[in-house]
Amino acid sequence: MNIETIREYCLSLPMTTEDMAFGEDYLLFRVADKIFACIGLTRPDYFVVKCNPDYALELRELHAEIEPAWHWNKKYWNQISLTGNLSDSMIQSLIIHSYNEVVKKLPKRMRSEFPELE
């Protein structure tokens, strides 16, 4: 997978938007204004996703390509290397997990107003 296919996949998720709020070097993906993924355009071989803290630790132990994210809260954010052996389906599952982590913390009223989030 490369950053363009990651971008396309993120944008295919319901209510996803993209912006460059951190400057021209970072492409952010959001659901309901909350970030669930970030691609650093100066280092396109890495991207960052949110993760359940326990699952984050498990992933880091199992996969050399997954590390705590630089400049992000390391408890919740993983940095994923695209130069390793992770399959496209694994990368997609990490993106979906991140998206779902953000959606489940949205107010219940918002989730009920937008059933496509469920």
PDB file of C-alpha atoms in Angstrom:
ATOM      1  CA  MET A   1       0.000   0.000   0.000  1.00  0.00           C
ATOM      2  CA  ASN A   2       1.161   3.554  -0.630  1.00  0.00           C
ATOM      3  CA  ILE A   3      -0.040   6.924   0.635  1.00  0.00           C
ATOM      4  CA  GLU A   4      -2.393   7.464  -2.300  1.00  0.00           C
ATOM      5  CA  THR A   5      -4.207   4.154  -1.726  1.00  0.00           C
ATOM      6  CA  ILE A   6      -4.318   4.900   2.014  1.00  0.00           C
ATOM      7  CA  ARG A   7      -5.814   8.306   1.217  1.00  0.00           C
ATOM      8  CA  GLU A   8      -8.438   6.751  -1.065  1.00  0.00           C
ATOM      9  CA  TYR A   9      -9.290   4.128   1.554  1.00  0.00           C
ATOM     10  CA  CYS A  10      -9.641   6.698   4.357  1.00  0.00           C
ATOM     11  CA  LEU A  11     -11.862   8.911   2.201  1.00  0.00           C
ATOM     12  CA  SER A  12     -14.094   5.926   1.401  1.00  0.00           C
ATOM     13  CA  LEU A  13     -15.147   5.706   5.062  1.00  0.00           C
ATOM     14  CA  PRO A  14     -18.441   7.432   5.996  1.00  0.00           C
ATOM     15  CA  MET A  15     -18.265  11.157   6.734  1.00  0.00           C
ATOM     16  CA  THR A  16     -14.470  11.311   6.361  1.00  0.00           C
ATOM     17  CA  THR A  17     -12.835  14.615   5.515  1.00  0.00           C
ATOM     18  CA  GLU A  18      -9.234  15.578   4.902  1.00  0.00           C
ATOM     19  CA  ASP A  19      -7.313  18.734   5.703  1.00  0.00           C
ATOM     20  CA  MET A  20      -3.830  20.057   6.337  1.00  0.00           C
ATOM     21  CA  ALA A  21      -4.364  21.767   9.698  1.00  0.00           C
ATOM     22  CA  PHE A  22      -0.776  21.027  10.795  1.00  0.00           C
ATOM     23  CA  GLY A  23       0.723  22.623   7.670  1.00  0.00           C
ATOM     24  CA  GLU A  24       1.589  21.500   4.156  1.00  0.00           C
ATOM     25  CA  ASP A  25       3.601  18.508   5.386  1.00  0.00           C
ATOM     26  CA  TYR A  26       0.725  16.620   7.042  1.00  0.00           C
ATOM     27  CA  LEU A  27      -2.483  15.254   5.571  1.00  0.00           C
ATOM     28  CA  LEU A  28      -5.115  14.592   8.262  1.00  0.00           C
ATOM     29  CA  PHE A  29      -8.198  12.401   7.995  1.00  0.00           C
ATOM     30  CA  ARG A  30     -11.130  13.153  10.272  1.00  0.00           C
ATOM     31  CA  VAL A  31     -14.559  11.859  11.123  1.00  0.00           C
ATOM     32  CA  ALA A  32     -16.847  14.443  12.770  1.00  0.00           C
ATOM     33  CA  ASP A  33     -13.844  16.779  13.064  1.00  0.00           C
ATOM     34  CA  LYS A  34     -11.826  14.213  15.048  1.00  0.00           C
ATOM     35  CA  ILE A  35      -8.519  12.934  13.620  1.00  0.00           C
ATOM     36  CA  PHE A  36      -8.239   9.197  12.988  1.00  0.00           C
ATOM     37  CA  ALA A  37      -5.219   9.116  10.639  1.00  0.00           C
ATOM     38  CA  CYS A  38      -2.302  11.293   9.572  1.00  0.00           C
ATOM     39  CA  ILE A  39       0.139  10.981   6.699  1.00  0.00           C
ATOM     40  CA  GLY A  40       3.390  12.914   6.862  1.00  0.00           C
ATOM     41  CA  LEU A  41       4.064  13.983   3.296  1.00  0.00           C
ATOM     42  CA  THR A  42       7.780  14.435   3.952  1.00  0.00           C
ATOM     43  CA  ARG A  43       7.963  10.798   5.136  1.00  0.00           C
ATOM     44  CA  PRO A  44       5.415   9.006   2.920  1.00  0.00           C
ATOM     45  CA  ASP A  45       6.636   5.598   4.065  1.00  0.00           C
ATOM     46  CA  TYR A  46       4.905   6.103   7.445  1.00  0.00           C
ATOM     47  CA  PHE A  47       1.447   7.050   8.644  1.00  0.00           C
ATOM     48  CA  VAL A  48      -0.214   7.403  12.048  1.00  0.00           C
ATOM     49  CA  VAL A  49      -3.471   5.878  13.338  1.00  0.00           C
ATOM     50  CA  LYS A  50      -5.323   5.847  16.649  1.00  0.00           C
ATOM     51  CA  CYS A  51      -5.542   2.598  18.595  1.00  0.00           C
ATOM     52  CA  ASN A  52      -7.012   1.040  21.705  1.00  0.00           C
ATOM     53  CA  PRO A  53      -4.160   1.217  24.280  1.00  0.00           C
ATOM     54  CA  ASP A  54      -4.045  -2.540  24.984  1.00  0.00           C
ATOM     55  CA  TYR A  55      -4.263  -3.435  21.302  1.00  0.00           C
ATOM     56  CA  ALA A  56      -1.546  -0.858  20.539  1.00  0.00           C
ATOM     57  CA  LEU A  57       0.870  -2.644  22.872  1.00  0.00           C
ATOM     58  CA  GLU A  58      -0.005  -6.022  21.385  1.00  0.00           C
ATOM     59  CA  LEU A  59       0.532  -4.764  17.827  1.00  0.00           C
ATOM     60  CA  ARG A  60       3.899  -3.229  18.730  1.00  0.00           C
ATOM     61  CA  GLU A  61       5.072  -6.545  20.170  1.00  0.00           C
ATOM     62  CA  LEU A  62       3.941  -8.550  17.138  1.00  0.00           C
ATOM     63  CA  HIS A  63       4.981  -6.281  14.266  1.00  0.00           C
ATOM     64  CA  ALA A  64       8.287  -4.454  13.819  1.00  0.00           C
ATOM     65  CA  GLU A  65       6.482  -2.066  11.430  1.00  0.00           C
ATOM     66  CA  ILE A  66       4.276  -0.726  14.240  1.00  0.00           C
ATOM     67  CA  GLU A  67       5.776   1.660  16.774  1.00  0.00           C
ATOM     68  CA  PRO A  68       4.575   4.390  19.139  1.00  0.00           C
ATOM     69  CA  ALA A  69       3.869   7.483  17.039  1.00  0.00           C
ATOM     70  CA  TRP A  70       6.422  10.275  17.155  1.00  0.00           C
ATOM     71  CA  HIS A  71       4.937  13.552  18.524  1.00  0.00           C
ATOM     72  CA  TRP A  72       1.570  11.904  19.309  1.00  0.00           C
ATOM     73  CA  ASN A  73       0.240  10.454  22.566  1.00  0.00           C
ATOM     74  CA  LYS A  74       2.059   7.122  22.491  1.00  0.00           C
ATOM     75  CA  LYS A  75      -0.635   5.447  24.568  1.00  0.00           C
ATOM     76  CA  TYR A  76      -3.200   5.834  21.768  1.00  0.00           C
ATOM     77  CA  TRP A  77      -1.314   6.455  18.519  1.00  0.00           C
ATOM     78  CA  ASN A  78       0.749   4.063  16.426  1.00  0.00           C
ATOM     79  CA  GLN A  79       3.145   4.863  13.627  1.00  0.00           C
ATOM     80  CA  ILE A  80       2.897   2.334  10.788  1.00  0.00           C
ATOM     81  CA  SER A  81       5.779   1.709   8.402  1.00  0.00           C
ATOM     82  CA  LEU A  82       4.799   0.970   4.805  1.00  0.00           C
ATOM     83  CA  THR A  83       8.208  -0.494   3.998  1.00  0.00           C
ATOM     84  CA  GLY A  84       7.755  -3.674   6.038  1.00  0.00           C
ATOM     85  CA  ASN A  85       5.758  -6.845   5.592  1.00  0.00           C
ATOM     86  CA  LEU A  86       2.286  -5.715   6.663  1.00  0.00           C
ATOM     87  CA  SER A  87      -0.372  -6.832   4.203  1.00  0.00           C
ATOM     88  CA  ASP A  88      -2.786  -4.374   2.627  1.00  0.00           C
ATOM     89  CA  SER A  89      -5.630  -6.032   4.523  1.00  0.00           C
ATOM     90  CA  MET A  90      -3.770  -5.542   7.825  1.00  0.00           C
ATOM     91  CA  ILE A  91      -3.173  -1.865   7.016  1.00  0.00           C
ATOM     92  CA  GLN A  92      -6.853  -1.444   6.144  1.00  0.00           C
ATOM     93  CA  SER A  93      -7.872  -3.140   9.396  1.00  0.00           C
ATOM     94  CA  LEU A  94      -5.662  -0.710  11.356  1.00  0.00           C
ATOM     95  CA  ILE A  95      -7.326   2.228   9.595  1.00  0.00           C
ATOM     96  CA  ILE A  96     -10.816   0.833  10.300  1.00  0.00           C
ATOM     97  CA  HIS A  97      -9.873   0.216  13.941  1.00  0.00           C
ATOM     98  CA  SER A  98      -8.689   3.815  14.245  1.00  0.00           C
ATOM     99  CA  TYR A  99     -11.846   5.153  12.616  1.00  0.00           C
ATOM    100  CA  ASN A 100     -14.014   3.047  14.948  1.00  0.00           C
ATOM    101  CA  GLU A 101     -12.040   4.179  18.011  1.00  0.00           C
ATOM    102  CA  VAL A 102     -12.907   7.774  17.151  1.00  0.00           C
ATOM    103  CA  VAL A 103     -16.551   7.076  16.236  1.00  0.00           C
ATOM    104  CA  LYS A 104     -17.290   5.190  19.451  1.00  0.00           C
ATOM    105  CA  LYS A 105     -16.201   8.217  21.500  1.00  0.00           C
ATOM    106  CA  LEU A 106     -18.503  10.611  19.655  1.00  0.00           C
ATOM    107  CA  PRO A 107     -21.578  11.750  21.586  1.00  0.00           C
ATOM    108  CA  LYS A 108     -24.430   9.254  21.359  1.00  0.00           C
ATOM    109  CA  ARG A 109     -26.710  11.945  19.965  1.00  0.00           C
ATOM    110  CA  MET A 110     -24.343  12.526  17.045  1.00  0.00           C
ATOM    111  CA  ARG A 111     -24.040   8.799  16.343  1.00  0.00           C
ATOM    112  CA  SER A 112     -27.830   8.462  16.340  1.00  0.00           C
ATOM    113  CA  GLU A 113     -28.252  11.481  14.016  1.00  0.00           C
ATOM    114  CA  PHE A 114     -25.836   9.929  11.519  1.00  0.00           C
ATOM    115  CA  PRO A 115     -26.588   6.190  11.280  1.00  0.00           C
ATOM    116  CA  GLU A 116     -23.843   5.755   8.674  1.00  0.00           C
ATOM    117  CA  LEU A 117     -21.372   6.116  11.564  1.00  0.00           C
ATOM    118  CA  GLU A 118     -22.610   2.962  13.258  1.00  0.00           C
TER     119      GLU A 118
END
